[in-house]
XYZ file of C-alpha atoms in Angstrom:
737
model
C 17.933 -62.506 -88.848
C 19.891 -61.702 -92.143
C 18.092 -58.562 -92.347
C 18.755 -57.536 -88.873
C 22.449 -58.112 -89.214
C 22.320 -56.321 -92.592
C 20.769 -53.279 -90.713
C 23.511 -53.670 -87.851
C 26.284 -53.647 -90.374
C 24.740 -50.687 -92.254
C 24.335 -48.633 -88.871
C 28.077 -49.505 -87.982
C 29.163 -48.211 -91.598
C 27.269 -45.181 -90.974
C 28.604 -44.453 -87.700
C 32.111 -45.022 -89.265
C 31.256 -42.718 -92.049
C 30.221 -40.044 -89.583
C 33.214 -40.361 -87.537
C 35.243 -40.091 -90.809
C 33.134 -37.010 -91.733
C 34.786 -35.142 -88.902
C 32.518 -35.901 -85.669
C 34.728 -35.138 -82.631
C 33.698 -37.638 -80.351
C 31.895 -41.219 -80.798
C 31.041 -43.479 -77.906
C 28.620 -46.497 -77.012
C 27.022 -46.431 -73.661
C 24.748 -49.039 -72.065
C 21.737 -47.445 -70.123
C 19.100 -49.204 -67.904
C 15.529 -48.356 -67.824
C 16.150 -46.972 -64.065
C 19.096 -44.791 -65.134
C 19.751 -41.530 -66.934
C 22.479 -40.602 -69.187
C 24.091 -37.100 -68.705
C 26.164 -35.713 -71.662
C 27.432 -32.283 -70.480
C 24.198 -30.423 -69.933
C 21.676 -32.865 -71.691
C 19.592 -35.668 -69.920
C 18.721 -38.684 -71.945
C 16.145 -41.341 -70.828
C 14.368 -44.091 -72.439
C 11.153 -46.252 -72.070
C 10.540 -49.084 -74.178
C 7.206 -50.110 -75.690
C 5.229 -52.932 -75.129
C 6.466 -54.387 -78.285
C 10.361 -54.057 -77.453
C 11.564 -52.556 -80.356
C 10.146 -49.117 -80.330
C 11.546 -46.792 -77.308
C 10.148 -43.472 -76.217
C 13.343 -41.175 -75.967
C 13.409 -37.921 -74.052
C 16.450 -35.354 -73.969
C 16.169 -32.550 -71.416
C 18.616 -29.547 -72.350
C 18.434 -26.351 -70.593
C 14.977 -26.749 -69.332
C 13.590 -27.700 -72.919
C 12.474 -31.448 -73.359
C 12.762 -33.166 -76.790
C 11.124 -36.471 -76.991
C 10.538 -39.043 -80.126
C 9.688 -42.678 -80.647
C 12.640 -44.430 -82.164
C 13.603 -48.003 -83.342
C 17.102 -49.561 -84.046
C 19.359 -47.455 -85.932
C 17.313 -44.217 -85.820
C 18.649 -41.152 -84.013
C 17.721 -38.058 -82.334
C 20.177 -34.769 -82.419
C 19.883 -32.249 -79.727
C 22.245 -29.396 -80.006
C 25.744 -30.663 -80.944
C 24.934 -34.415 -79.831
C 23.391 -37.261 -81.880
C 21.939 -40.297 -80.091
C 21.625 -43.271 -81.971
C 19.733 -46.325 -80.961
C 21.335 -49.489 -80.717
C 20.534 -53.137 -79.457
C 18.265 -53.683 -76.498
C 18.772 -56.417 -73.812
C 15.174 -57.185 -73.004
C 15.969 -59.370 -70.137
C 17.890 -56.960 -68.364
C 16.001 -53.908 -69.744
C 19.555 -52.070 -70.968
C 19.633 -50.082 -74.231
C 22.797 -49.459 -75.937
C 22.880 -45.855 -77.206
C 25.926 -44.614 -79.543
C 26.995 -40.934 -79.132
C 28.182 -38.896 -81.684
C 29.280 -35.236 -81.626
C 31.355 -32.546 -79.627
C 31.064 -33.187 -76.181
C 33.294 -33.379 -73.001
C 31.725 -35.264 -70.444
C 29.419 -38.476 -70.151
C 27.974 -39.647 -66.857
C 25.176 -42.586 -66.430
C 23.573 -42.228 -62.969
C 20.759 -43.854 -61.321
C 17.175 -41.925 -61.242
C 16.624 -42.620 -57.742
C 19.381 -44.266 -55.490
C 20.920 -43.942 -51.964
C 23.939 -44.928 -50.071
C 24.197 -46.284 -46.502
C 27.369 -45.523 -44.202
C 27.571 -47.124 -41.113
C 29.089 -44.175 -38.605
C 29.203 -46.636 -35.649
C 27.319 -49.672 -34.314
C 26.732 -51.218 -30.855
C 24.350 -53.329 -29.186
C 22.112 -50.740 -28.284
C 21.936 -48.558 -31.573
C 23.604 -48.160 -35.111
C 24.100 -44.723 -36.165
C 24.000 -44.507 -40.298
C 24.492 -41.939 -42.842
C 21.960 -42.063 -45.740
C 22.880 -39.900 -48.978
C 20.600 -39.305 -52.132
C 23.176 -40.658 -54.643
C 20.394 -40.583 -57.422
C 19.697 -37.875 -60.381
C 16.193 -36.984 -59.031
C 15.238 -35.789 -55.568
C 14.449 -38.483 -53.265
C 10.845 -38.241 -51.619
C 10.015 -41.360 -50.155
C 9.529 -43.524 -47.083
C 12.728 -45.344 -45.817
C 11.982 -48.301 -43.891
C 14.905 -49.939 -41.503
C 14.419 -53.658 -40.501
C 16.723 -56.198 -38.909
C 17.048 -59.348 -40.876
C 17.675 -62.529 -39.315
C 17.640 -66.364 -40.136
C 15.096 -68.577 -38.447
C 15.940 -72.093 -36.775
C 14.252 -74.208 -39.939
C 15.764 -71.620 -41.414
C 13.002 -69.628 -42.095
C 14.056 -65.685 -42.837
C 12.303 -63.188 -40.525
C 12.597 -59.358 -40.169
C 11.568 -56.704 -37.823
C 10.917 -53.264 -38.651
C 13.200 -51.178 -36.500
C 12.768 -47.557 -37.793
C 10.805 -45.417 -40.659
C 12.219 -42.031 -41.729
C 10.667 -40.004 -44.071
C 13.187 -38.818 -46.784
C 13.099 -35.554 -48.756
C 16.622 -35.337 -50.146
C 18.040 -33.473 -53.002
C 20.751 -34.779 -55.064
C 23.735 -35.213 -53.008
C 22.065 -34.337 -49.473
C 22.319 -36.538 -46.776
C 20.700 -37.220 -43.318
C 21.974 -38.910 -40.304
C 20.103 -41.154 -37.814
C 20.169 -43.977 -35.034
C 18.546 -47.265 -35.627
C 17.678 -48.709 -32.119
C 18.663 -52.420 -31.262
C 20.152 -53.532 -34.419
C 20.810 -57.017 -35.481
C 23.879 -58.436 -37.447
C 22.336 -57.354 -40.943
C 20.159 -54.201 -41.626
C 17.854 -54.032 -44.616
C 17.188 -50.404 -45.917
C 14.047 -50.164 -48.175
C 12.177 -47.338 -50.122
C 8.558 -48.235 -50.052
C 7.733 -46.492 -53.313
C 10.862 -46.772 -55.336
C 11.382 -50.421 -54.304
C 15.014 -50.027 -53.934
C 16.667 -52.218 -51.298
C 19.866 -52.344 -49.588
C 21.489 -54.929 -46.961
C 24.227 -53.769 -44.684
C 26.179 -56.435 -42.809
C 27.189 -55.159 -39.401
C 28.524 -58.586 -37.831
C 28.938 -59.186 -34.218
C 27.912 -55.991 -32.274
C 30.315 -54.791 -29.538
C 28.421 -53.606 -26.198
C 28.221 -49.765 -25.935
C 29.215 -50.090 -22.340
C 31.851 -51.992 -20.592
C 33.257 -52.037 -17.234
C 36.785 -51.400 -17.130
C 37.897 -51.426 -13.572
C 36.191 -52.045 -9.948
C 37.930 -50.745 -7.110
C 37.251 -50.158 -3.272
C 38.730 -48.495 -0.383
C 35.869 -46.735 1.874
C 33.305 -47.513 -0.962
C 33.110 -49.301 -4.268
C 33.862 -47.409 -7.331
C 33.301 -48.734 -10.752
C 35.250 -47.391 -14.073
C 33.171 -47.959 -17.281
C 33.861 -47.054 -20.751
C 30.734 -45.473 -22.817
C 31.929 -45.956 -26.520
C 28.830 -44.477 -27.834
C 26.600 -41.475 -27.551
C 25.406 -40.419 -23.886
C 23.216 -43.006 -22.364
C 21.041 -43.170 -19.189
C 22.344 -46.259 -17.136
C 21.210 -47.903 -13.946
C 24.093 -49.118 -11.716
C 23.071 -51.746 -9.123
C 25.330 -53.133 -6.318
C 24.586 -56.734 -5.453
C 25.873 -58.840 -2.398
C 24.738 -62.389 -1.494
C 23.877 -63.769 -5.088
C 21.159 -61.250 -6.316
C 20.314 -59.037 -3.135
C 20.570 -55.165 -4.310
C 22.316 -53.284 -1.643
C 22.297 -49.926 -3.690
C 21.120 -48.614 -7.203
C 22.276 -45.260 -8.922
C 20.958 -43.772 -12.256
C 23.535 -42.321 -13.959
C 24.075 -40.440 -17.365
C 26.902 -41.779 -19.053
C 29.094 -39.179 -21.417
C 30.965 -40.506 -24.127
C 34.375 -41.894 -22.822
C 35.506 -42.868 -19.545
C 33.039 -42.484 -16.488
C 33.530 -43.150 -12.705
C 30.314 -44.458 -10.714
C 30.652 -44.609 -6.761
C 28.463 -46.075 -4.654
C 28.170 -44.950 -0.849
C 28.567 -48.610 0.515
C 31.432 -50.884 0.658
C 31.293 -54.727 0.388
C 34.134 -57.283 0.048
C 32.358 -59.343 -2.461
C 29.556 -58.918 -4.878
C 28.723 -58.004 -8.501
C 27.927 -54.865 -10.300
C 24.912 -54.862 -12.890
C 24.646 -51.991 -15.355
C 21.242 -51.617 -17.605
C 21.835 -49.227 -20.236
C 19.148 -50.726 -22.687
C 21.290 -53.816 -22.203
C 22.478 -55.778 -19.073
C 26.273 -56.202 -18.422
C 27.189 -57.654 -15.152
C 30.781 -58.135 -13.460
C 31.571 -59.512 -10.031
C 34.281 -58.622 -7.799
C 36.288 -59.668 -4.797
C 38.580 -57.635 -2.276
C 40.619 -59.503 0.125
C 39.729 -58.440 3.462
C 41.765 -56.214 5.751
C 44.941 -57.709 6.929
C 46.687 -55.821 9.615
C 50.443 -56.448 10.264
C 52.564 -54.575 13.100
C 55.322 -52.245 12.317
C 57.881 -50.274 14.202
C 57.059 -51.028 17.688
C 59.187 -49.482 20.186
C 59.058 -48.983 24.292
C 60.258 -45.951 26.168
C 59.416 -46.149 29.954
C 55.589 -45.963 29.865
C 55.402 -44.747 26.148
C 54.545 -47.671 23.724
C 54.506 -46.430 20.044
C 53.735 -48.750 17.147
C 52.400 -48.615 13.561
C 49.476 -50.987 12.131
C 49.566 -51.343 8.283
C 46.979 -52.875 6.207
C 48.200 -55.246 3.604
C 44.584 -56.337 2.341
C 42.260 -54.870 -0.381
C 39.511 -53.685 1.989
C 39.675 -50.951 4.322
C 39.768 -51.444 8.230
C 37.424 -49.513 10.548
C 37.429 -50.206 14.020
C 39.229 -49.555 17.485
C 42.715 -50.314 18.748
C 43.514 -50.905 22.626
C 46.436 -52.359 24.352
C 45.588 -55.183 27.099
C 46.851 -57.652 29.288
C 45.197 -60.942 29.991
C 41.659 -59.622 28.414
C 42.211 -56.254 30.680
C 42.796 -53.076 29.096
C 46.022 -51.573 30.337
C 46.617 -48.819 27.838
C 45.683 -45.049 27.921
C 43.619 -43.708 26.078
C 41.244 -46.888 26.527
C 41.145 -47.132 22.857
C 41.556 -45.190 19.706
C 39.385 -45.416 16.395
C 41.412 -45.890 13.502
C 40.626 -46.148 9.469
C 43.147 -47.792 7.607
C 42.716 -47.983 3.733
C 44.436 -50.589 1.657
C 48.361 -50.100 1.765
C 48.018 -47.475 4.392
C 49.675 -47.060 7.668
C 48.621 -45.640 10.793
C 51.080 -44.728 14.024
C 49.594 -45.038 17.520
C 50.815 -43.904 21.049
C 49.548 -45.598 24.281
C 50.860 -44.944 27.982
C 51.435 -48.411 29.272
C 52.642 -49.037 32.892
C 56.089 -50.339 33.263
C 55.061 -53.292 35.113
C 53.273 -54.528 32.123
C 55.831 -56.351 30.403
C 53.555 -58.294 27.816
C 51.232 -56.017 26.531
C 48.682 -57.196 23.925
C 47.802 -54.704 20.937
C 43.968 -55.590 20.002
C 42.473 -54.175 17.034
C 38.967 -55.310 16.278
C 36.001 -54.199 13.777
C 32.850 -55.785 12.164
C 35.080 -57.595 9.740
C 37.673 -59.275 12.076
C 39.804 -59.016 15.078
C 43.867 -58.588 15.012
C 46.063 -59.201 17.968
C 49.747 -58.742 18.638
C 52.041 -59.678 21.702
C 54.363 -56.668 22.263
C 57.321 -58.086 24.265
C 58.562 -55.097 26.312
C 61.100 -56.229 28.463
C 65.061 -57.217 28.490
C 64.267 -60.021 26.067
C 63.060 -57.661 23.278
C 65.204 -56.811 20.278
C 66.572 -53.572 18.996
C 68.066 -53.232 15.348
C 70.278 -50.295 14.374
C 71.848 -49.658 10.998
C 75.339 -48.004 10.982
C 74.888 -46.670 7.478
C 71.296 -46.168 6.108
C 72.483 -44.497 2.560
C 75.040 -45.793 0.112
C 76.205 -45.643 -3.474
C 76.764 -48.491 -5.823
C 77.993 -48.745 -9.374
C 75.805 -50.693 -11.879
C 77.494 -54.376 -11.941
C 78.498 -53.879 -8.588
C 77.749 -54.572 -4.949
C 77.057 -52.831 -1.795
C 76.800 -53.426 1.813
C 75.161 -52.013 5.156
C 76.057 -53.039 8.708
C 73.598 -53.887 10.970
C 73.552 -54.280 14.862
C 71.173 -56.192 16.760
C 70.843 -55.803 20.502
C 68.554 -57.892 22.972
C 67.955 -61.652 23.271
C 65.917 -64.032 21.084
C 65.702 -65.509 17.638
C 64.877 -63.191 14.751
C 63.993 -63.810 11.053
C 65.660 -61.289 8.561
C 64.184 -60.024 5.353
C 64.028 -57.102 2.921
C 60.885 -55.400 1.377
C 60.683 -52.457 -1.265
C 63.711 -53.570 -3.299
C 63.564 -53.892 -6.882
C 63.278 -57.419 -7.901
C 66.381 -56.893 -10.271
C 68.557 -56.217 -7.198
C 69.831 -59.240 -5.374
C 70.361 -59.335 -1.434
C 71.816 -61.785 1.227
C 72.408 -61.357 4.838
C 75.922 -62.435 6.417
C 77.006 -63.121 9.736
C 80.889 -63.143 9.483
C 81.536 -65.267 6.418
C 78.042 -67.155 6.683
C 74.974 -66.693 4.574
C 71.834 -66.473 7.181
C 68.367 -65.875 6.910
C 67.443 -66.290 11.029
C 69.924 -65.825 13.950
C 70.137 -65.961 17.637
C 70.723 -62.821 19.353
C 72.296 -62.972 22.795
C 73.442 -59.492 23.842
C 74.350 -58.205 20.693
C 75.069 -59.536 17.049
C 76.423 -57.915 13.933
C 75.027 -58.238 10.492
C 76.117 -57.226 6.915
C 73.598 -56.845 4.183
C 74.934 -57.021 0.725
C 72.777 -56.038 -2.281
C 73.883 -57.192 -5.823
C 73.075 -54.185 -8.359
C 72.771 -55.590 -11.901
C 74.680 -53.947 -14.801
C 71.497 -52.747 -16.661
C 69.080 -50.798 -14.525
C 65.694 -52.473 -14.293
C 62.917 -51.101 -12.370
C 65.258 -48.418 -10.632
C 66.786 -45.258 -12.108
C 70.560 -44.382 -12.077
C 71.530 -41.218 -9.965
C 68.307 -41.457 -7.829
C 67.877 -42.729 -4.228
C 66.003 -45.778 -4.138
C 64.316 -46.664 -0.910
C 63.709 -50.095 0.771
C 63.470 -51.792 4.278
C 65.196 -54.188 6.215
C 62.586 -56.486 8.250
C 63.554 -57.996 11.727
C 60.761 -60.244 13.249
C 61.241 -62.112 16.446
C 59.509 -65.155 17.637
C 56.518 -63.076 19.240
C 55.807 -61.717 15.811
C 56.898 -58.243 16.776
C 58.348 -56.534 13.596
C 61.087 -53.918 13.209
C 61.482 -51.936 10.150
C 64.738 -50.244 9.250
C 64.577 -47.895 6.280
C 67.542 -48.026 4.023
C 68.175 -46.432 0.462
C 70.779 -46.980 -2.172
C 71.967 -45.013 -5.242
C 73.382 -46.272 -8.357
C 75.820 -44.899 -10.433
C 77.223 -45.514 -14.010
C 80.617 -47.486 -14.654
C 83.259 -45.366 -13.044
C 86.888 -45.092 -13.715
C 87.160 -45.150 -17.384
C 90.880 -43.899 -18.328
C 91.353 -40.861 -20.420
C 92.334 -41.829 -23.578
C 95.699 -40.454 -25.006
C 99.276 -39.222 -23.682
C 98.369 -36.274 -21.649
C 98.521 -34.886 -18.112
C 94.942 -36.335 -16.875
C 95.850 -39.998 -17.838
C 99.419 -39.394 -15.928
C 97.385 -38.225 -12.865
C 95.246 -41.431 -13.323
C 92.298 -38.920 -12.935
C 88.788 -40.775 -12.306
C 85.307 -40.002 -11.608
C 81.824 -41.241 -11.340
C 80.471 -39.164 -14.045
C 82.547 -38.819 -17.294
C 82.979 -35.477 -19.117
C 81.537 -34.342 -22.706
C 84.492 -33.404 -24.913
C 87.179 -36.080 -23.560
C 87.942 -39.352 -25.142
C 87.766 -42.384 -22.862
C 89.472 -45.939 -23.287
C 87.162 -48.837 -22.864
C 88.321 -52.326 -22.927
C 85.588 -55.189 -22.432
C 84.009 -58.107 -24.278
C 80.656 -58.703 -24.834
C 78.666 -55.982 -23.030
C 79.827 -52.968 -20.863
C 77.486 -51.881 -17.805
C 76.184 -48.475 -18.798
C 78.420 -45.563 -18.368
C 77.186 -42.432 -16.899
C 78.157 -38.971 -18.502
C 77.532 -35.319 -16.913
C 74.310 -33.496 -17.585
C 74.528 -31.895 -20.729
C 71.812 -30.290 -22.907
C 71.894 -29.431 -26.709
C 72.404 -32.050 -29.574
C 75.508 -34.213 -29.453
C 77.261 -36.943 -31.245
C 78.939 -40.151 -29.716
C 81.591 -41.917 -31.234
C 83.483 -45.234 -30.769
C 86.652 -45.960 -32.616
C 89.863 -47.571 -31.989
C 91.547 -51.089 -32.052
C 88.588 -53.045 -32.834
C 88.085 -51.270 -36.009
C 91.380 -52.260 -37.642
C 90.618 -56.310 -36.265
C 87.261 -56.085 -38.450
C 85.171 -56.772 -35.042
C 81.618 -55.762 -34.661
C 80.504 -53.382 -31.802
C 77.105 -51.644 -31.322
C 76.986 -48.252 -29.558
C 73.752 -47.810 -27.345
C 72.489 -44.346 -25.691
C 70.609 -45.187 -22.687
C 68.138 -43.200 -20.490
C 68.875 -43.114 -16.678
C 66.508 -45.932 -16.021
C 68.291 -48.458 -18.500
C 65.804 -47.989 -21.550
C 68.034 -47.897 -24.813
C 66.986 -44.761 -26.595
C 69.271 -44.552 -29.812
C 71.627 -47.236 -31.290
C 74.703 -47.378 -34.051
C 73.878 -48.861 -37.289
C 77.515 -48.893 -38.990
C 78.597 -52.098 -40.432
C 81.124 -54.557 -38.886
C 84.540 -53.253 -38.453
C 83.451 -49.749 -38.858
C 83.666 -46.739 -36.551
C 80.312 -46.311 -34.812
C 78.537 -43.070 -33.980
C 74.925 -41.759 -33.172
C 73.569 -38.392 -32.921
C 71.084 -37.563 -30.237
C 69.697 -34.817 -27.891
C 69.137 -36.215 -24.133
C 70.477 -34.355 -21.330
C 70.663 -37.131 -18.889
C 72.110 -40.260 -20.807
C 74.229 -43.323 -20.318
C 76.458 -44.958 -22.852
C 77.078 -48.889 -23.442
C 78.947 -50.864 -25.984
C 77.869 -54.357 -27.142
C 79.667 -56.690 -29.304
C 82.753 -58.876 -29.552
C 85.881 -58.410 -27.766
C 86.739 -54.864 -28.492
C 89.137 -52.038 -27.267
C 87.463 -48.940 -28.113
C 87.801 -45.115 -27.586
C 84.556 -43.398 -26.505
C 83.996 -39.595 -27.210
C 81.132 -37.312 -26.933
C 81.185 -33.832 -28.210
C 78.693 -31.112 -29.253
C 77.443 -31.801 -32.760
C 77.435 -29.202 -35.469
C 75.434 -29.915 -38.728
C 76.967 -26.955 -40.605
C 79.247 -23.876 -39.455
C 77.821 -21.812 -37.076
C 78.683 -18.720 -34.886
C 78.519 -19.862 -31.140
C 79.181 -17.738 -27.857
C 79.797 -19.956 -24.846
C 81.423 -20.104 -21.470
C 84.320 -22.386 -20.380
C 83.963 -23.561 -17.003
C 86.692 -25.567 -15.319
C 85.934 -29.050 -14.578
C 87.254 -31.482 -11.663
C 90.663 -31.495 -12.970
C 90.914 -27.817 -13.378
C 90.867 -27.178 -17.163
C 87.620 -26.110 -19.152
C 87.018 -28.190 -22.341
C 84.264 -27.858 -25.114
C 84.594 -29.937 -28.225
C 82.555 -29.663 -31.542
C 82.247 -32.159 -34.310
C 81.271 -30.294 -37.249
C 79.662 -32.417 -40.279
C 81.881 -31.493 -43.195
C 80.219 -33.131 -45.874
C 78.657 -29.895 -47.190
C 82.334 -28.430 -47.095
C 84.312 -30.773 -49.331
C 86.643 -28.938 -51.625
C 86.514 -26.035 -49.283
C 88.610 -24.354 -46.608
C 87.342 -24.008 -43.185
C 88.063 -20.607 -41.424
C 87.539 -20.280 -37.627
C 88.074 -17.030 -35.593
C 88.116 -17.489 -31.694
C 87.620 -14.513 -29.266
C 87.793 -15.033 -25.562
C 88.369 -12.598 -22.331
C 91.346 -14.784 -21.339
C 93.950 -16.833 -23.350
C 92.497 -20.026 -24.605
C 94.194 -23.029 -26.697
C 92.255 -23.720 -30.099
C 92.859 -27.211 -31.894
C 91.374 -28.533 -35.279
C 91.539 -32.136 -36.105
C 90.668 -33.956 -39.261
C 88.283 -36.510 -37.826
C 87.177 -38.747 -40.854
C 89.350 -41.959 -40.784
C 89.674 -44.441 -37.923
C 93.424 -43.335 -37.360
C 92.599 -39.715 -37.632
C 90.121 -40.380 -34.925
C 92.892 -41.858 -32.913
C 95.122 -38.925 -33.329
C 92.501 -36.837 -31.451
C 93.986 -35.641 -28.167
C 92.951 -32.403 -27.017
C 95.161 -32.348 -23.752
C 98.151 -33.750 -25.341
C 101.652 -32.170 -25.577
C 102.217 -34.439 -28.740
C 99.809 -32.329 -31.085
C 98.627 -34.284 -34.239
C 96.068 -32.190 -35.429
C 95.607 -29.901 -38.597
C 95.914 -26.480 -36.869
C 96.791 -25.335 -33.296
C 96.719 -21.333 -31.819
C 96.774 -20.060 -28.394
C 95.825 -16.543 -27.097
C 92.663 -14.258 -26.584
C 92.467 -14.165 -30.294
C 92.934 -17.162 -32.537
C 92.217 -17.449 -36.402
C 93.006 -20.336 -38.792
C 91.917 -22.380 -41.788
C 92.236 -25.837 -43.001
C 91.298 -27.232 -46.330
C 88.470 -29.957 -46.528
C 89.172 -33.160 -48.745
C 86.816 -34.461 -51.017
C 85.956 -37.161 -48.728
C 85.838 -35.255 -45.652
C 82.960 -36.384 -43.171
C 83.793 -34.663 -39.817
C 86.063 -31.976 -38.135
C 86.913 -31.981 -34.638
C 87.480 -28.489 -32.999
C 88.615 -28.331 -29.144
C 88.870 -25.170 -27.256
C 90.766 -25.692 -23.889
C 90.633 -22.909 -21.013
C 88.264 -20.887 -19.009
C 86.185 -17.798 -19.704
C 83.559 -16.472 -22.147
C 84.342 -17.607 -25.859
C 82.988 -16.512 -29.158
C 83.636 -19.001 -32.284
C 82.630 -17.852 -35.776
C 83.036 -20.557 -38.587
C 82.711 -19.788 -42.585
C 83.388 -21.912 -45.597
C 85.998 -20.627 -48.228
C 85.906 -21.269 -51.862
C 89.449 -22.749 -53.111
C 90.439 -21.082 -56.387
C 91.314 -23.702 -59.154
C 94.782 -23.200 -60.682
C 95.202 -24.235 -64.339
C 98.594 -23.166 -64.930
C 101.055 -25.357 -66.914
C 98.363 -27.923 -67.755
C 97.207 -26.525 -70.921
C 94.289 -27.853 -73.077
C 94.391 -31.320 -70.922
C 93.872 -29.488 -67.300
C 90.330 -30.465 -67.059
C 90.924 -34.190 -68.359
C 93.856 -34.459 -65.973
C 92.198 -32.629 -62.993
C 89.374 -35.263 -63.316
C 91.588 -38.300 -63.286
C 93.570 -37.134 -60.670
C 90.739 -36.701 -58.530
C 89.467 -40.183 -59.450
C 92.961 -41.654 -58.490
C 92.716 -40.018 -55.021
C 89.332 -41.144 -54.391
C 90.474 -44.640 -55.119
C 93.187 -44.342 -52.758
C 91.183 -42.881 -50.171
C 88.639 -45.865 -50.238
C 91.334 -48.220 -50.100
C 92.999 -46.289 -47.093
C 89.503 -46.353 -45.520
C 89.018 -49.973 -45.857
C 92.411 -50.543 -44.264
C 91.982 -48.033 -41.392
C 88.241 -48.427 -40.787
């Protein structure tokens, strides 16, 4: 043992001396008997002798092989690389090799090895990729088996597939393994290399997503894997097969249609595995709609409110005798569908019965067609209602009898009530004539209906005989109207109001908690919306929301409490809503410019007579410069420029006021001007008022720095003054918002 320790010490000393003698690189590598050591282009392998203290070492380099039998501490040199034999771990058959010399890369690889990648796995197959990750070509038989645990437990395995591999290093092959279990075992027969892959619980390759029916049963299935042949069976009365179909299911969604229809049964799919799903369709259910009688002409509609189709015959009878002409009509009514029918019935038949019969059932309706019948008329069938408001319809009922009132098709978010005089009613006795009022209550935030589009629904009136009258109505919701125009201008003095608000004009909003959505004109292009005003000075928190016509919140402001809020957006149809504490705010929507641009546009007159276009220019990139504008128009226009950074400056913005508080104002067919931009400038507002075609050009102009009279301290003084100015601006902004 002492001798061995001395030899190791001597070897270590020799290695260190070689390093000190100028060798470029030294490295110790552990190498298994089943591995190769690759140093640049050289391949080093070893084979231990029976005694375990001598080793057959081979080094291949550029097609030439050098071999030698070496023991501990001995070396072999090939080219610029010296391999020194180190210690050997007999139990694990691993040899330590010391490398000396000039080399750039060292890599250890298995002589023979492969990797397994599971591409996809289902209950029918697993698709795998086998890649040769070893150094030498892989020519062997790969056996794939499924491993499972017995009941005792006793491990068992079943060979699922054998594949002949002829793979060069780095090559790969893809194949499918049928009917895999939770664990697959991949084994090379000759090399004795084995790898286990755990797949876990396998999901079915094919799933039934939906079963529908109208005149036949349809099945929607999803094939998540490769195309597969499947047999579909339609079962009824437990396990009786009504119909079977063979289908090639492509990857993805497939529809399979049977030629038969049944209300209740099961679908069985055999694709190598068996899946089954039961179904039940509610039977056809007919209701009577829109019956009317004019002389001998009887008109009515039948609607199928069930989930199964109705196929049968309709006739008009009295006391079991057919009295209508034609004798019968053959009908087919799908789920949710209606059919209108007309029969000639003698006038002396006052109580005809409508009879609808089929194999699945019979429906009968007594149609009272005398003086005791009820007729209903709506004095107004279409109204407009503001969000958060109420609307009403006047209904006139004529005839005699007791009727029950209702509505159908109205969105759940819209409330409704019937009134007779001051009383809320659900049923009423009609004697001659009666007048009813239907009041609908539209929520502040649209849900299940859009703003600006008609919403259709029906009033239903059913008499004691079951006869049903259906009166179609509609309403259209619009955004909060009548916001006053902000500022001391002629619009406000005229108390101008409109359902739709305009881009470019500021409006005043006083509310608390939440405003109903405020509808604006259809307006394309990128825009910016601001809220500012008294709530900023009060330190209150307000959030600004941009909504779709259906009430979906698309964008929201994120400015801090007590700060003016703004949002940049690009929606043509939109509404606005304010949320927060009790607030008194100004709301402005304007065209948004990220930088100075040259723009041509047409000013069109608004409902109040003037045309106006307001641009909000992002001025952060222009700080310390001058903004130069030039406006040309085919008619005289007025041009106004405002500083729009501080809350106080935004409150000064009033494009139609005679009391101008902005930075520049000019009027004519050609207007030019410029304003300096401060070091803290965020926005500049530009308003052009009038009508006609307009061209607007904008440019940034450098401001020359004057150093006269400052002497050698001009630079330091400028910095100090700018710093003081910045402090003052920050303090002012904190006070004014």
